Short mmCIF file of C-alpha atoms and ligand atoms in Angstrom, two decimals:
data_model
loop_
_atom_site.label_atom_id
_atom_site.label_comp_id
_atom_site.label_asym_id
_atom_site.label_seq_id
_atom_site.Cartn_x
_atom_site.Cartn_y
_atom_site.Cartn_z
CA MET A 1 -18.87 16.20 7.87
CA HIS A 2 -18.12 14.20 11.04
CA LYS A 3 -18.52 16.28 14.20
CA ASP A 4 -14.95 15.58 15.44
CA LEU A 5 -13.37 17.06 12.32
CA GLN A 6 -12.05 20.55 11.84
CA LYS A 7 -12.17 20.26 8.06
CA ILE A 8 -12.28 17.82 5.18
CA LEU A 9 -8.87 17.76 3.53
CA ILE A 10 -9.44 15.36 0.64
CA SER A 11 -12.86 14.38 -0.68
CA GLU A 12 -13.97 10.91 -1.71
CA GLU A 13 -14.02 11.97 -5.38
CA GLU A 14 -10.45 13.25 -5.18
CA ILE A 15 -9.28 10.01 -3.55
CA LYS A 16 -11.00 7.85 -6.17
CA ALA A 17 -9.42 9.90 -8.96
CA ALA A 18 -6.00 9.49 -7.33
CA ALA A 19 -6.49 5.72 -7.02
CA LYS A 20 -7.27 5.57 -10.74
CA ARG A 21 -4.25 7.69 -11.67
CA LEU A 22 -1.89 5.59 -9.53
CA ALA A 23 -3.32 2.31 -10.83
CA GLU A 24 -2.68 3.49 -14.41
CA GLN A 25 0.89 4.41 -13.53
CA ILE A 26 1.49 1.04 -11.84
CA GLN A 27 0.03 -0.79 -14.80
CA ARG A 28 2.27 1.00 -17.24
CA ASP A 29 5.33 0.26 -15.09
CA CYS A 30 4.39 -3.40 -14.65
CA ALA A 31 3.43 -4.07 -18.26
CA ASP A 32 6.37 -6.41 -18.76
CA GLU A 33 6.26 -8.04 -15.34
CA ASP A 34 4.48 -11.14 -14.25
CA GLU A 35 4.20 -12.25 -10.64
CA VAL A 36 2.99 -8.92 -9.27
CA VAL A 37 1.70 -8.99 -5.71
CA PHE A 38 -0.02 -6.09 -3.95
CA VAL A 39 0.66 -6.15 -0.22
CA GLY A 40 -1.72 -3.96 1.80
CA LEU A 41 -0.61 -2.83 5.23
CA LEU A 42 -3.42 -3.33 7.73
CA LYS A 43 -5.46 -1.72 8.85
CA GLY A 44 -4.95 1.73 7.33
CA SER A 45 -4.74 0.67 3.70
CA VAL A 46 -8.08 -1.18 3.47
CA GLN A 47 -10.14 1.48 1.70
CA PHE A 48 -7.33 2.63 -0.58
CA MET A 49 -6.31 -0.95 -1.43
CA ALA A 50 -9.87 -1.70 -2.56
CA ASP A 51 -10.07 1.42 -4.75
CA LEU A 52 -6.64 0.87 -6.24
CA LEU A 53 -7.29 -2.79 -7.08
CA LYS A 54 -10.59 -2.04 -8.80
CA ASN A 55 -8.58 -0.02 -11.32
CA ILE A 56 -5.92 -2.69 -11.86
CA ASP A 57 -6.46 -4.82 -14.92
CA MET A 58 -3.59 -7.29 -14.99
CA LYS A 59 -2.66 -10.66 -13.55
CA CYS A 60 -1.77 -10.17 -9.88
CA THR A 61 -2.28 -11.52 -6.39
CA ILE A 62 -2.89 -9.73 -3.12
CA ASP A 63 -1.71 -10.24 0.43
CA PHE A 64 -1.79 -8.31 3.71
CA MET A 65 0.57 -7.60 6.53
CA CYS A 66 -0.07 -5.92 9.85
CA VAL A 67 2.67 -4.09 11.71
CA SER A 68 2.58 -1.49 14.42
CA SER A 69 4.98 1.23 15.44
CA TYR A 70 2.61 3.65 17.10
CA GLY A 71 0.92 2.08 20.11
CA LYS A 72 -1.52 4.63 21.37
CA SER A 73 0.50 7.75 20.69
CA LEU A 74 0.45 10.20 17.76
CA LYS A 75 4.16 9.67 17.11
CA SER A 76 6.02 6.67 15.75
CA THR A 77 8.10 4.79 18.34
CA GLY A 78 10.55 3.81 15.61
CA ARG A 79 10.25 0.16 16.63
CA VAL A 80 8.20 -1.95 14.25
CA ASN A 81 6.39 -5.10 15.43
CA ILE A 82 4.93 -7.69 13.08
CA ILE A 83 1.39 -8.49 14.17
CA LYS A 84 0.38 -10.45 11.07
CA ASP A 85 2.89 -11.70 8.50
CA LEU A 86 2.40 -12.41 4.79
CA SER A 87 0.38 -15.52 4.01
CA GLU A 88 2.37 -16.52 0.88
CA PRO A 89 6.08 -16.47 0.00
CA ILE A 90 7.25 -13.52 -2.13
CA ASP A 91 10.44 -15.01 -3.62
CA ASP A 92 10.98 -13.63 -7.13
CA LYS A 93 7.79 -11.59 -6.97
CA ASN A 94 7.38 -7.94 -7.86
CA VAL A 95 5.91 -6.52 -4.70
CA ILE A 96 3.90 -3.32 -4.52
CA ILE A 97 3.36 -2.22 -0.93
CA VAL A 98 0.10 -0.33 -0.44
CA GLU A 99 0.13 2.05 2.52
CA ASP A 100 -2.17 4.74 3.90
CA ILE A 101 0.43 7.33 4.90
CA ILE A 102 4.18 7.69 5.19
CA ASP A 103 5.19 9.79 8.15
CA SER A 104 8.58 9.13 9.83
CA GLY A 105 9.29 6.44 7.21
CA ASN A 106 10.20 3.89 9.90
CA THR A 107 7.45 1.42 8.98
CA LEU A 108 8.15 1.36 5.25
CA SER A 109 11.89 1.32 5.68
CA PHE A 110 11.55 -1.77 7.90
CA ILE A 111 9.13 -3.50 5.53
CA LYS A 112 11.17 -2.78 2.44
CA LYS A 113 14.23 -4.38 4.05
CA TYR A 114 12.12 -7.28 5.30
CA PHE A 115 10.75 -8.00 1.81
CA THR A 116 14.16 -7.70 0.23
CA ALA A 117 15.48 -10.21 2.77
CA LYS A 118 12.61 -12.49 1.75
CA ASN A 119 14.02 -12.44 -1.81
CA ALA A 120 11.40 -10.31 -3.52
CA LYS A 121 12.42 -9.51 -7.11
CA SER A 122 11.44 -5.86 -6.69
CA VAL A 123 9.77 -3.81 -3.97
CA ARG A 124 7.83 -0.67 -4.79
CA ILE A 125 5.80 1.60 -2.54
CA CYS A 126 2.38 3.08 -3.27
CA THR A 127 0.99 5.40 -0.62
CA LEU A 128 -2.22 7.38 -0.53
CA LEU A 129 -0.66 10.14 1.58
CA ASN A 130 2.86 11.40 2.12
CA LYS A 131 4.02 13.69 4.95
CA PRO A 132 7.58 14.50 3.86
CA SER A 133 8.12 17.13 6.56
CA ARG A 134 8.14 14.41 9.24
CA ARG A 135 10.65 12.04 7.69
CA GLU A 136 13.23 10.48 10.04
CA VAL A 137 14.61 7.90 7.60
CA GLU A 138 15.05 8.48 3.90
CA ILE A 139 12.89 6.32 1.68
CA ASP A 140 12.09 6.16 -2.04
CA VAL A 141 8.37 6.34 -2.66
CA ASP A 142 7.28 5.25 -6.12
CA TYR A 143 3.61 6.25 -6.16
CA ILE A 144 2.04 9.04 -4.10
CA GLY A 145 -1.62 10.06 -4.01
CA PHE A 146 -1.30 13.36 -2.09
CA GLU A 147 1.32 15.29 -0.14
CA VAL A 148 -0.04 16.52 3.18
CA ASP A 149 1.23 19.03 5.74
CA ASP A 150 2.18 18.15 9.28
CA GLU A 151 -1.38 17.70 10.57
CA PHE A 152 -2.88 14.56 12.06
CA VAL A 153 -5.41 13.22 9.56
CA VAL A 154 -8.07 10.54 9.82
CA GLY A 155 -10.58 8.77 7.62
CA TYR A 156 -10.41 6.51 4.58
CA GLY A 157 -8.62 3.87 6.64
CA LEU A 158 -6.61 6.21 8.82
CA ASP A 159 -7.40 6.18 12.50
CA TYR A 160 -7.02 7.94 15.80
CA LEU A 161 -7.25 5.33 18.61
CA GLU A 162 -8.79 2.97 16.01
CA TYR A 163 -11.72 5.29 15.27
CA TYR A 164 -12.64 7.13 12.05
CA ARG A 165 -11.29 4.45 9.66
CA ASN A 166 -14.78 4.17 8.14
CA LEU A 167 -15.05 7.81 6.98
CA PRO A 168 -15.30 8.06 3.17
CA TYR A 169 -12.97 11.10 3.07
CA ILE A 170 -9.81 12.37 4.78
CA GLY A 171 -10.10 15.09 7.36
CA VAL A 172 -8.22 16.91 10.09
CA LEU A 173 -9.27 16.16 13.67
CA LYS A 174 -10.25 18.99 15.98
CA PRO A 175 -7.26 19.48 18.33
CA GLU A 176 -9.52 19.10 21.41
CA ILE A 177 -10.05 15.43 20.49
CA TYR A 178 -6.43 14.51 21.21
CA GLU A 179 -5.26 17.30 23.52
P1 IMP B 201 5.71 5.93 9.94
O1 IMP B 201 6.36 4.63 10.29
O2 IMP B 201 6.03 7.00 10.93
O3 IMP B 201 5.97 6.37 8.53
O4 IMP B 201 4.18 5.73 10.17
C1 IMP B 201 3.33 5.18 9.30
C2 IMP B 201 2.03 4.85 10.01
O5 IMP B 201 1.71 5.82 11.02
C3 IMP B 201 0.88 4.91 9.06
O6 IMP B 201 0.67 3.66 8.47
C4 IMP B 201 -0.27 5.30 9.96
O7 IMP B 201 -0.85 4.16 10.53
C5 IMP B 201 0.34 6.11 11.06
N1 IMP B 201 0.16 7.56 10.86
C6 IMP B 201 1.10 8.48 10.56
N2 IMP B 201 0.59 9.71 10.43
C7 IMP B 201 -0.74 9.58 10.63
C8 IMP B 201 -1.85 10.50 10.61
O8 IMP B 201 -1.75 11.72 10.34
N3 IMP B 201 -3.06 9.97 10.85
C9 IMP B 201 -3.26 8.65 11.13
N4 IMP B 201 -2.27 7.75 11.15
C10 IMP B 201 -1.01 8.21 10.91
MG1 MG B 202 -0.91 2.29 9.19
#
């Protein structure tokens, strides 16, 4: 275990199993759809996006978007800035947003509206982690890997000050790291 962690919350094996389960669910739901595009939100979704896609066996494309609402703090500012936009149009496409964690819901609520305004045929959300206790805006989440408590977690794409994204598991930081 990394020295800055208090504990490992979700192991690599558990995450891989969740990615497989969610991919199967998505595939069942999309069986009759063509034009499916997976949009990963950078940078947090990189590891999960890769694991999810390896379990997807249907015609699809992928794209990435990068937004920020956090700056350097642990709490969402509620304002979402687009740092990198989609590289292809999504008109009439069935979009599946792939996210690392839903916290206040501000990011996903903004992106869902943004994609709808861009004439997506459907917009669904697939998140590795969900922190429902912190929600500020209501949002429908279609696919959830794990529910987590109100603790700041890192690893498997998730960062604190850009570090720890490379860890192959999800863990809870020691409080002294951010206090
Ligand atoms: P929201 O807009 O508040 O839902 O925030 C979503 C984004 O906040 C996620 O994509 C993460 O980048 C970040 N975030 C929220 N909670 C955590 C956490 O516990 N660890 C690391 N990043 C987090
Ligand atoms: Mg993120």
